[in-house]
Short mmCIF file of C-alpha atoms in Angstrom, two decimals:
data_model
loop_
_atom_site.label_atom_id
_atom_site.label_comp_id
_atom_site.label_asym_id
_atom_site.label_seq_id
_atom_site.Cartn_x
_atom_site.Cartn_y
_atom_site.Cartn_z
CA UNK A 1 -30.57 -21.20 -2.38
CA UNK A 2 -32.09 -19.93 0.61
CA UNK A 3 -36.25 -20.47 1.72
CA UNK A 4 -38.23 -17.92 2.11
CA UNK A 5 -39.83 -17.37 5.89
CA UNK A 6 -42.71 -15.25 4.99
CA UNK A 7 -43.25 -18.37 2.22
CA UNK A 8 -43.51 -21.40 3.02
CA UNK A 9 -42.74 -24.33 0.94
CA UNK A 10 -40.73 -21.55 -1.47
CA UNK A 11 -36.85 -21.03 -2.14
CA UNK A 12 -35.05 -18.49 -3.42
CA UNK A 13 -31.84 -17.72 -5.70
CA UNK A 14 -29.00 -15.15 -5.54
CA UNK A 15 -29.40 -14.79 -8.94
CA UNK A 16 -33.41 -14.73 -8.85
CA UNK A 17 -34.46 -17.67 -9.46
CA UNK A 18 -37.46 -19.26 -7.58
CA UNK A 19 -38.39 -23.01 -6.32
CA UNK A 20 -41.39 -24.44 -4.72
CA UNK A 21 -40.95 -27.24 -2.45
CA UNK A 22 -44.94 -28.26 -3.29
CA UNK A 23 -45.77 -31.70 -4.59
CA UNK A 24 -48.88 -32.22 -5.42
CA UNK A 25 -51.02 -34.77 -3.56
CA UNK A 26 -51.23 -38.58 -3.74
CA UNK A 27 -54.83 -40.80 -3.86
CA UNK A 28 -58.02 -40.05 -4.96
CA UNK A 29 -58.50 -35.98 -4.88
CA UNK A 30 -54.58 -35.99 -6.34
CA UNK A 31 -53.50 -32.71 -6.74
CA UNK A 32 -56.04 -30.83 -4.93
CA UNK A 33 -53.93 -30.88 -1.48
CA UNK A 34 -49.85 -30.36 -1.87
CA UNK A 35 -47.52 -31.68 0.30
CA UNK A 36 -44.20 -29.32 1.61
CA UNK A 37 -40.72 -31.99 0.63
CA UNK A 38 -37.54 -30.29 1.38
CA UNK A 39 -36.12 -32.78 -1.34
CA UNK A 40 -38.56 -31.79 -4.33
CA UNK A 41 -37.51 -28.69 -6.46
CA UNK A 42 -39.54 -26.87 -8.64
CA UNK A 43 -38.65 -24.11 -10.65
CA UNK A 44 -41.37 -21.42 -11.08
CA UNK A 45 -41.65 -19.95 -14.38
CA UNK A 46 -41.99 -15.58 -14.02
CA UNK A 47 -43.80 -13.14 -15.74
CA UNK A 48 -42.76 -9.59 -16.50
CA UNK A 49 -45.69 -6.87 -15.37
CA UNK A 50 -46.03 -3.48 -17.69
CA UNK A 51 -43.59 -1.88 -15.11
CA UNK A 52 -40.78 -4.17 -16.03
CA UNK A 53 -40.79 -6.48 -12.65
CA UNK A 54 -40.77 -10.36 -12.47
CA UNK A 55 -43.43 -12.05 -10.44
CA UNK A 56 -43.86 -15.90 -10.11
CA UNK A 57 -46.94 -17.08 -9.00
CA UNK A 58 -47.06 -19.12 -5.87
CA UNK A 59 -50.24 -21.03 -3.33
CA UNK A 60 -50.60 -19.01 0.15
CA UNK A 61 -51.33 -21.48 3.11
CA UNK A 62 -55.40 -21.03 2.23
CA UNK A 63 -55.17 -22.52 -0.97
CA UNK A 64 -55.47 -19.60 -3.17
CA UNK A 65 -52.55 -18.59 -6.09
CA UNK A 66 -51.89 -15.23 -6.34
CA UNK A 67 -48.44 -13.49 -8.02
CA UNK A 68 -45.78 -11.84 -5.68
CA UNK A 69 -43.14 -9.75 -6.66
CA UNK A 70 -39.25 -12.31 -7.17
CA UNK A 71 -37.64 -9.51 -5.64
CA UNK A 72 -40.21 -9.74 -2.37
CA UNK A 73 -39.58 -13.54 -2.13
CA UNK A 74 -35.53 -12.65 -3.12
CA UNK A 75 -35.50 -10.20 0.07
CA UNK A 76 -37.53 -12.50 2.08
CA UNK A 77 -34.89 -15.20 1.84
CA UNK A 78 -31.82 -13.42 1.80
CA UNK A 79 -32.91 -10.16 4.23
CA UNK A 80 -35.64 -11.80 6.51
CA UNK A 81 -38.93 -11.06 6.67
CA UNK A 82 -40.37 -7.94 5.97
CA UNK A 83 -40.97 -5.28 9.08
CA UNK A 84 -44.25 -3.73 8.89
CA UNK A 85 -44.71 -0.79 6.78
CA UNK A 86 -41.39 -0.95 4.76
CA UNK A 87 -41.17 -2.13 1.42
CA UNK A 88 -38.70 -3.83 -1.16
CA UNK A 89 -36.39 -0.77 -2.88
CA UNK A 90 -34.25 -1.74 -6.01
CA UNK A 91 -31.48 0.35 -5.00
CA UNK A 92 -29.85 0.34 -9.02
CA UNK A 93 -33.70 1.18 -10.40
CA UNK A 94 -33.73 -1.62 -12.62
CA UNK A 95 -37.22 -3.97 -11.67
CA UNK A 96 -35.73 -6.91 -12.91
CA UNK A 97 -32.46 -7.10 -11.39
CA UNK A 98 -33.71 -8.88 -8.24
CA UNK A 99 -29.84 -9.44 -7.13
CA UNK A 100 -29.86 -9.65 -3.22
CA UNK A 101 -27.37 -6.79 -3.21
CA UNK A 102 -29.39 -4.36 -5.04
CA UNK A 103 -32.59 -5.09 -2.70
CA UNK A 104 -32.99 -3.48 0.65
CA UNK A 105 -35.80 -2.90 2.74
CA UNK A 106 -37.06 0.59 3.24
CA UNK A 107 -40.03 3.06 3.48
CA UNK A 108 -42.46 4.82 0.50
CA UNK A 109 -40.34 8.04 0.97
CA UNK A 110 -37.43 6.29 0.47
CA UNK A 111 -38.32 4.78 -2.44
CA UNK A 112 -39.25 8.35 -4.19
CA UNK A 113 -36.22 9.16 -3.35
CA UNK A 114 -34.82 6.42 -4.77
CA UNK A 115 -36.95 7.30 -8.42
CA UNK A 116 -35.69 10.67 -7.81
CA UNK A 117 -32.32 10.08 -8.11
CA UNK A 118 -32.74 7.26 -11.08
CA UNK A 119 -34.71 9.74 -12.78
CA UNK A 120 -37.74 7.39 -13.20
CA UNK A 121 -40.02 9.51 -10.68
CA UNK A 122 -43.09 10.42 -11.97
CA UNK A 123 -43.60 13.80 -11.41
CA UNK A 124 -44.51 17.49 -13.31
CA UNK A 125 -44.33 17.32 -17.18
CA UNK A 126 -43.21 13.85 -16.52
CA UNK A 127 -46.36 12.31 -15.03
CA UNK A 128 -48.65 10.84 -17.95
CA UNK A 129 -51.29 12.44 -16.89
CA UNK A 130 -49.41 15.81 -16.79
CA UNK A 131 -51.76 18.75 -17.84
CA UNK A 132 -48.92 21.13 -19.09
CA UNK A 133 -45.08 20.47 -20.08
CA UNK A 134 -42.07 22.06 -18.28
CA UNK A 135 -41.84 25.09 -21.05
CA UNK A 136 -45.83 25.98 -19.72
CA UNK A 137 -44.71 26.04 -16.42
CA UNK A 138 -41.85 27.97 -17.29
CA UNK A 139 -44.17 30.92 -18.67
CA UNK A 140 -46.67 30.45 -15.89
CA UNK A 141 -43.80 31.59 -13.47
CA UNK A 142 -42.45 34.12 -15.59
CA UNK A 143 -46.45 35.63 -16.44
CA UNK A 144 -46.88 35.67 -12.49
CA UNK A 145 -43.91 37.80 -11.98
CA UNK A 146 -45.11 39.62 -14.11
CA UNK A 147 -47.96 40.34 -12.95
CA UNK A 148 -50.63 38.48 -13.84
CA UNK A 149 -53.25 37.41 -11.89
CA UNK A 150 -53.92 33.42 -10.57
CA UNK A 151 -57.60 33.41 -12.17
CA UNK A 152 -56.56 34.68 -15.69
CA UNK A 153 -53.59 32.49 -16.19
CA UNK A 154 -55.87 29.48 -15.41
CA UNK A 155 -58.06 30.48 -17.71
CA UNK A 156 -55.37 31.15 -20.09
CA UNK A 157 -53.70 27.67 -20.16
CA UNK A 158 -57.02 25.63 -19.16
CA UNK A 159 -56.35 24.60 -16.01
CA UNK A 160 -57.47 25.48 -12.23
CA UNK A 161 -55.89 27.88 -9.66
CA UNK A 162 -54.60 25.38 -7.25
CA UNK A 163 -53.00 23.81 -10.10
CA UNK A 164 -51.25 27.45 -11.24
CA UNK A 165 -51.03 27.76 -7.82
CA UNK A 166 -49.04 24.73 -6.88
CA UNK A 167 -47.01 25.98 -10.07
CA UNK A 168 -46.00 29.18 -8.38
CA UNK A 169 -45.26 27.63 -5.14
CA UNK A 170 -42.98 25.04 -6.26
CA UNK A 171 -45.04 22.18 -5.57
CA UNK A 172 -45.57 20.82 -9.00
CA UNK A 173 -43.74 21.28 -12.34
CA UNK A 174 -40.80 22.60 -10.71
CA UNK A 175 -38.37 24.62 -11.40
CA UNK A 176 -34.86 23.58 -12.56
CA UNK A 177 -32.62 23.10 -9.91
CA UNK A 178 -35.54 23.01 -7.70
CA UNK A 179 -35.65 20.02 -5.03
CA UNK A 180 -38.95 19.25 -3.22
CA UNK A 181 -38.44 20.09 0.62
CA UNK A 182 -39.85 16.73 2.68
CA UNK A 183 -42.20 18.23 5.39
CA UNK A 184 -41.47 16.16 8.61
CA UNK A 185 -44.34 16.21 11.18
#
């Protein structure tokens, strides 16, 4: 068990558990002021969010309760801190495996990557707000080769011309064995 830094009065598990070191206050107002003991563990029950991660919910130094991610107060302990602007990647894509070894710290783009290759990134037909499957796509390409103009295939399959567009170019729905080229500034 290891604290957490960025926490304080929290611990954290190799195997994901979390403790708070808070016991709640003595005399008249008891509880509404918590004491930090090193001695005093507390395991912290965890929910499971719609996405499929465990959060636990814990009292920032203000007072307040909020949730926060196990695998942010897992990486916390066993990584340090977080630097500004990266985030926590599961490196195996599973949410809830909040192992130390399968967290590292890295940026947004990293992280796509990271869905990319787990085949959990959200993106073309996949998206669920996806306006046209792969197959659509397909005969948007093939129609455009053809031929046809931007304007008419919109109209066609119900859609704008950016969106067609985007099609054409390989920015959206793309085509098999298509990658998406990172633009670097």
């Amino acid at each position: 068990m290891k604290p957490c830094p960025s926490f304080p009065g929290y611990s954290a598990t190799a195997d994901g558990r979390v403790f708070s070191h808070r016991r709640r206050g003595r005399g008249a107002q008891r509880g509404s002021v918590s004491t930090l003991d090193p001695d005093f563990l507390y395991e912290l029950s965890q929910q499971t969010t719609i996405k499929g991660y465990q959060t636990a919910s814990i009292i920032l130094p203000n007072g307040k309760s909020r949730p926060v991610g196990v695998h942010q107060l897992v990486a916390d302990a066993f990584h340090g801190p977080r630097p500004n602007g990266l985030i926590v990647r599961h490196l195996n894509g599973v949410p809830s495996d909040n192992a130390p070894r399968n967290l590292k710290y890295g940026t947004d783009a990293e992280n796509a990557d990271d869905r990319k290759r787990h085949g959990t990134y959200l993106g073309g037909s996949n998206h669920h707000n996806a306006k046209l499957s792969g197959g659509q796509a397909v005969a948007i390409r093939t129609k455009r080769r053809a031929g046809a103009r931007v304007k008419d295939l919109a109209a066609e399959f119900s859609v704008s011309v950016s969106t067609i567009e985007s099609i054409i170019y390989n920015r959206s729905y793309l085509a098999p064995g298509t990658e998406f080229k990172r633009v670097t500034p």
